[in-house]
Amino acid sequence: MAKPNVISKGDLIKSAKECLVHNGIDKFTLRSVAELAGVTQGTIYYHFKTKEQLLLHIVQDICDSSWSEISHQSNPYIISQAIKSAKSRCSYDSFFHKLFFTLLVSSFTNEKIRRQLEEITRSENNALTQNLMNLWSQSPIDGVSIETWGILINAMIDGLALQALLKKDFPVEKTYAEIERLFNSLTRLLNEGDK
């Protein structure tokens, strides 16, 4: 029996995530989301006009949740938590990155998806930059702004995820341990320079 059409967007996104995990991207349908949520397809269309729009909301929700969790960390742990969060989504069968890159490909022919992904990327860049500004009083390298560091970190994380999706034995643990060591060293150098 379908629930009345009183369901939040957040509950629908939660059901859609479950559908993606169980069915995969290839078999993901708005009908399967409606069935799992116990609502009609009309309810899904009321909140999300297309499947792609729902998928974009899932990506946005995952990003927002991740940044919300990270922002509650104290300064010394911000980078460590951000790296841990990124590492948790870096794997050969990463649900998040399969979804993200599928939408990225769609954005090449769909300007609306492209604009929404651009906004998600801008938001991530800004969050990284803000967290770095809370950690660093200035950039650890002259001529490289903290904003550029935020963009570089975001690009690096997505690039590592792409490599992990392509290579089953990609060295995730080693790579992320060394990335954390790199940023801890930069922070230490910056702090020593401040003394």
C-alpha positions as a LaTeX table, in Angstrom:
\begin{tabular}{lrrr}
\hline
Residue & $x$ (\AA) & $y$ (\AA) & $z$ (\AA) \\
\hline
Met1 & 0.00 & 0.00 & 0.00 \\
Ala2 & 1.41 & 3.38 & $-1.01$ \\
Lys3 & 1.92 & 6.01 & 1.67 \\
Pro4 & 0.12 & 9.31 & 1.25 \\
Asn5 & 2.08 & 11.77 & $-0.85$ \\
Val6 & 3.46 & 13.34 & 2.31 \\
Ile7 & 7.09 & 12.31 & 2.23 \\
Ser8 & 10.10 & 14.54 & 2.50 \\
Lys9 & 12.66 & 15.02 & $-0.20$ \\
Gly10 & 15.25 & 13.76 & 2.29 \\
Asp11 & 13.36 & 10.49 & 2.80 \\
Leu12 & 13.13 & 10.01 & $-0.96$ \\
Ile13 & 16.87 & 10.63 & $-1.32$ \\
Lys14 & 17.50 & 8.05 & 1.42 \\
Ser15 & 15.33 & 5.51 & $-0.43$ \\
Ala16 & 17.05 & 6.36 & $-3.71$ \\
Lys17 & 20.47 & 5.72 & $-2.12$ \\
Glu18 & 19.26 & 2.32 & $-0.92$ \\
Cys19 & 17.99 & 1.52 & $-4.43$ \\
Leu20 & 21.35 & 2.47 & $-5.92$ \\
Val21 & 23.22 & 0.30 & $-3.46$ \\
His22 & 20.93 & $-2.71$ & $-4.07$ \\
Asn23 & 20.26 & $-2.33$ & $-7.81$ \\
Gly24 & 23.29 & $-0.44$ & $-9.10$ \\
Ile25 & 23.21 & 2.53 & $-11.43$ \\
Asp26 & 22.28 & 0.47 & $-14.50$ \\
Lys27 & 19.06 & $-0.83$ & $-12.94$ \\
Phe28 & 18.16 & 2.32 & $-11.01$ \\
Thr29 & 14.65 & 3.55 & $-11.80$ \\
Leu30 & 12.26 & 6.06 & $-10.30$ \\
Arg31 & 9.76 & 3.22 & $-10.04$ \\
Ser32 & 12.11 & 1.22 & $-7.81$ \\
Val33 & 12.61 & 4.28 & $-5.58$ \\
Ala34 & 8.84 & 4.77 & $-5.33$ \\
Glu35 & 8.31 & 1.10 & $-4.44$ \\
Leu36 & 10.99 & 1.17 & $-1.74$ \\
Ala37 & 9.68 & 4.47 & $-0.32$ \\
Gly38 & 6.09 & 3.18 & $-0.45$ \\
Val39 & 4.85 & 6.09 & $-2.56$ \\
Thr40 & 3.58 & 6.55 & $-6.09$ \\
Gln41 & 5.82 & 7.48 & $-8.99$ \\
Gly42 & 3.88 & 10.73 & $-9.15$ \\
Thr43 & 5.26 & 11.61 & $-5.72$ \\
Ile44 & 8.78 & 11.05 & $-7.00$ \\
Tyr45 & 8.09 & 13.27 & $-10.03$ \\
Tyr46 & 6.63 & 15.93 & $-7.75$ \\
His47 & 10.01 & 16.26 & $-6.00$ \\
Phe48 & 12.36 & 15.31 & $-8.86$ \\
Lys49 & 11.44 & 15.96 & $-12.49$ \\
Thr50 & 13.96 & 13.46 & $-13.89$ \\
Lys51 & 16.08 & 10.53 & $-12.79$ \\
Glu52 & 19.19 & 12.65 & $-13.34$ \\
Gln53 & 17.84 & 15.34 & $-11.03$ \\
Leu54 & 17.34 & 12.75 & $-8.29$ \\
Leu55 & 20.85 & 11.39 & $-8.87$ \\
Leu56 & 22.30 & 14.91 & $-8.60$ \\
His57 & 20.46 & 15.40 & $-5.32$ \\
Ile58 & 22.02 & 12.16 & $-4.05$ \\
Val59 & 25.51 & 13.41 & $-4.96$ \\
Gln60 & 24.78 & 16.75 & $-3.30$ \\
Asp61 & 23.43 & 15.03 & $-0.18$ \\
Ile62 & 26.52 & 12.83 & 0.15 \\
Cys63 & 28.82 & 15.84 & $-0.30$ \\
Asp64 & 26.86 & 17.96 & 2.19 \\
Ser65 & 26.85 & 15.17 & 4.78 \\
Ser66 & 30.56 & 14.65 & 4.38 \\
Trp67 & 31.40 & 18.36 & 4.75 \\
Ser68 & 29.04 & 18.73 & 7.69 \\
Glu69 & 30.84 & 15.91 & 9.50 \\
Ile70 & 34.26 & 17.33 & 8.69 \\
Ser71 & 33.38 & 20.87 & 9.75 \\
His72 & 32.70 & 19.66 & 13.30 \\
Gln73 & 36.34 & 18.60 & 13.73 \\
Ser74 & 38.88 & 20.77 & 15.52 \\
Asn75 & 41.59 & 22.39 & 13.41 \\
Pro76 & 44.37 & 19.81 & 13.81 \\
Tyr77 & 42.01 & 17.05 & 12.67 \\
Ile78 & 40.30 & 18.76 & 9.72 \\
Ile79 & 42.73 & 17.52 & 7.07 \\
Ser80 & 42.93 & 14.07 & 8.62 \\
Gln81 & 39.13 & 13.77 & 8.67 \\
Ala82 & 38.79 & 15.09 & 5.11 \\
Ile83 & 41.36 & 12.55 & 3.88 \\
Lys84 & 39.64 & 9.75 & 5.82 \\
Ser85 & 36.28 & 10.73 & 4.30 \\
Ala86 & 37.70 & 10.83 & 0.77 \\
Lys87 & 39.50 & 7.51 & 1.27 \\
Ser88 & 36.25 & 5.86 & 2.39 \\
Arg89 & 34.78 & 6.58 & $-1.06$ \\
Cys90 & 37.87 & 5.56 & $-3.03$ \\
Ser91 & 37.51 & 1.98 & $-4.22$ \\
Tyr92 & 37.10 & $-0.18$ & $-7.29$ \\
Asp93 & 33.34 & $-0.33$ & $-6.74$ \\
Ser94 & 32.76 & 3.11 & $-5.21$ \\
Phe95 & 29.04 & 3.85 & $-5.28$ \\
Phe96 & 29.58 & 7.59 & $-4.97$ \\
His97 & 32.22 & 7.97 & $-7.67$ \\
Lys98 & 30.45 & 5.68 & $-10.14$ \\
Leu99 & 27.43 & 7.92 & $-9.71$ \\
Phe100 & 29.47 & 11.12 & $-9.89$ \\
Phe101 & 31.35 & 10.10 & $-13.06$ \\
Thr102 & 28.16 & 8.78 & $-14.71$ \\
Leu103 & 26.58 & 12.19 & $-14.13$ \\
Leu104 & 29.75 & 13.89 & $-15.33$ \\
Val105 & 29.53 & 12.06 & $-18.66$ \\
Ser106 & 25.84 & 13.01 & $-18.93$ \\
Ser107 & 26.78 & 16.65 & $-18.33$ \\
Phe108 & 28.70 & 16.77 & $-21.62$ \\
Thr109 & 25.37 & 16.77 & $-23.45$ \\
Asn110 & 23.10 & 18.19 & $-20.75$ \\
Glu111 & 23.83 & 21.78 & $-19.74$ \\
Lys112 & 21.53 & 21.64 & $-16.69$ \\
Ile113 & 23.43 & 18.68 & $-15.22$ \\
Arg114 & 26.70 & 20.44 & $-16.05$ \\
Arg115 & 25.64 & 23.57 & $-14.15$ \\
Gln116 & 24.54 & 21.51 & $-11.13$ \\
Leu117 & 27.81 & 19.56 & $-11.06$ \\
Glu118 & 29.69 & 22.84 & $-11.43$ \\
Glu119 & 27.87 & 24.13 & $-8.34$ \\
Ile120 & 28.65 & 20.95 & $-6.37$ \\
Thr121 & 32.32 & 21.21 & $-7.37$ \\
Arg122 & 32.43 & 24.92 & $-6.49$ \\
Ser123 & 30.89 & 24.15 & $-3.11$ \\
Glu124 & 33.48 & 21.43 & $-2.43$ \\
Asn125 & 36.33 & 23.74 & $-3.51$ \\
Asn126 & 35.00 & 26.45 & $-1.18$ \\
Ala127 & 34.63 & 24.01 & 1.73 \\
Leu128 & 38.19 & 22.77 & 1.25 \\
Thr129 & 39.48 & 26.32 & 1.01 \\
Gln130 & 37.62 & 27.38 & 4.16 \\
Asn131 & 38.93 & 24.39 & 6.09 \\
Leu132 & 42.47 & 25.12 & 4.94 \\
Met133 & 42.09 & 28.79 & 5.95 \\
Asn134 & 41.05 & 27.60 & 9.41 \\
Leu135 & 44.18 & 25.44 & 9.55 \\
Trp136 & 46.76 & 27.61 & 7.79 \\
Ser137 & 47.41 & 31.30 & 8.44 \\
Gln138 & 48.83 & 31.50 & 4.90 \\
Ser139 & 49.71 & 29.21 & 2.04 \\
Pro140 & 52.71 & 26.97 & 2.76 \\
Ile141 & 54.15 & 27.87 & $-0.67$ \\
Asp142 & 54.57 & 31.46 & $-1.84$ \\
Gly143 & 52.60 & 32.19 & $-4.99$ \\
Val144 & 50.10 & 29.33 & $-4.45$ \\
Ser145 & 46.90 & 30.66 & $-2.87$ \\
Ile146 & 44.89 & 28.72 & $-0.34$ \\
Glu147 & 42.02 & 28.80 & $-2.87$ \\
Thr148 & 44.26 & 27.01 & $-5.36$ \\
Trp149 & 45.16 & 24.45 & $-2.69$ \\
Gly150 & 41.43 & 23.76 & $-2.23$ \\
Ile151 & 40.97 & 23.23 & $-5.97$ \\
Leu152 & 44.08 & 21.03 & $-6.19$ \\
Ile153 & 42.99 & 18.83 & $-3.30$ \\
Asn154 & 39.53 & 18.37 & $-4.79$ \\
Ala155 & 41.00 & 17.50 & $-8.21$ \\
Met156 & 43.47 & 15.11 & $-6.60$ \\
Ile157 & 40.72 & 13.30 & $-4.67$ \\
Asp158 & 38.57 & 12.89 & $-7.80$ \\
Gly159 & 41.60 & 11.79 & $-9.82$ \\
Leu160 & 42.51 & 9.15 & $-7.23$ \\
Ala161 & 38.92 & 7.92 & $-7.20$ \\
Leu162 & 38.98 & 7.58 & $-10.98$ \\
Gln163 & 42.19 & 5.55 & $-10.82$ \\
Ala164 & 40.70 & 3.31 & $-8.10$ \\
Leu165 & 37.58 & 2.73 & $-10.23$ \\
Leu166 & 39.80 & 1.62 & $-13.12$ \\
Lys167 & 42.36 & $-0.46$ & $-11.24$ \\
Lys168 & 41.17 & $-3.09$ & $-8.79$ \\
Asp169 & 44.49 & $-3.22$ & $-6.93$ \\
Phe170 & 45.00 & 0.56 & $-6.73$ \\
Pro171 & 47.03 & 1.22 & $-3.53$ \\
Val172 & 44.37 & 3.26 & $-1.69$ \\
Glu173 & 45.78 & 2.84 & 1.84 \\
Lys174 & 49.37 & 3.68 & 0.87 \\
Thr175 & 48.36 & 6.61 & $-1.33$ \\
Tyr176 & 46.11 & 8.22 & 1.25 \\
Ala177 & 48.63 & 7.67 & 4.04 \\
Glu178 & 51.21 & 9.51 & 1.96 \\
Ile179 & 48.77 & 12.31 & 1.10 \\
Glu180 & 48.08 & 12.79 & 4.79 \\
Arg181 & 51.83 & 12.83 & 5.46 \\
Leu182 & 52.24 & 15.47 & 2.72 \\
Phe183 & 49.63 & 17.81 & 4.23 \\
Asn184 & 50.87 & 17.27 & 7.78 \\
Ser185 & 54.39 & 18.16 & 6.59 \\
Leu186 & 53.14 & 21.29 & 4.84 \\
Thr187 & 51.28 & 22.32 & 7.98 \\
Arg188 & 54.34 & 21.67 & 10.15 \\
Leu189 & 56.56 & 23.69 & 7.79 \\
Leu190 & 54.09 & 26.54 & 7.86 \\
Asn191 & 53.88 & 26.46 & 11.67 \\
Glu192 & 57.67 & 26.38 & 11.99 \\
Gly193 & 57.89 & 29.37 & 9.63 \\
Asp194 & 55.46 & 31.29 & 11.85 \\
Lys195 & 57.79 & 30.95 & 14.89 \\
\hline
\end{tabular}
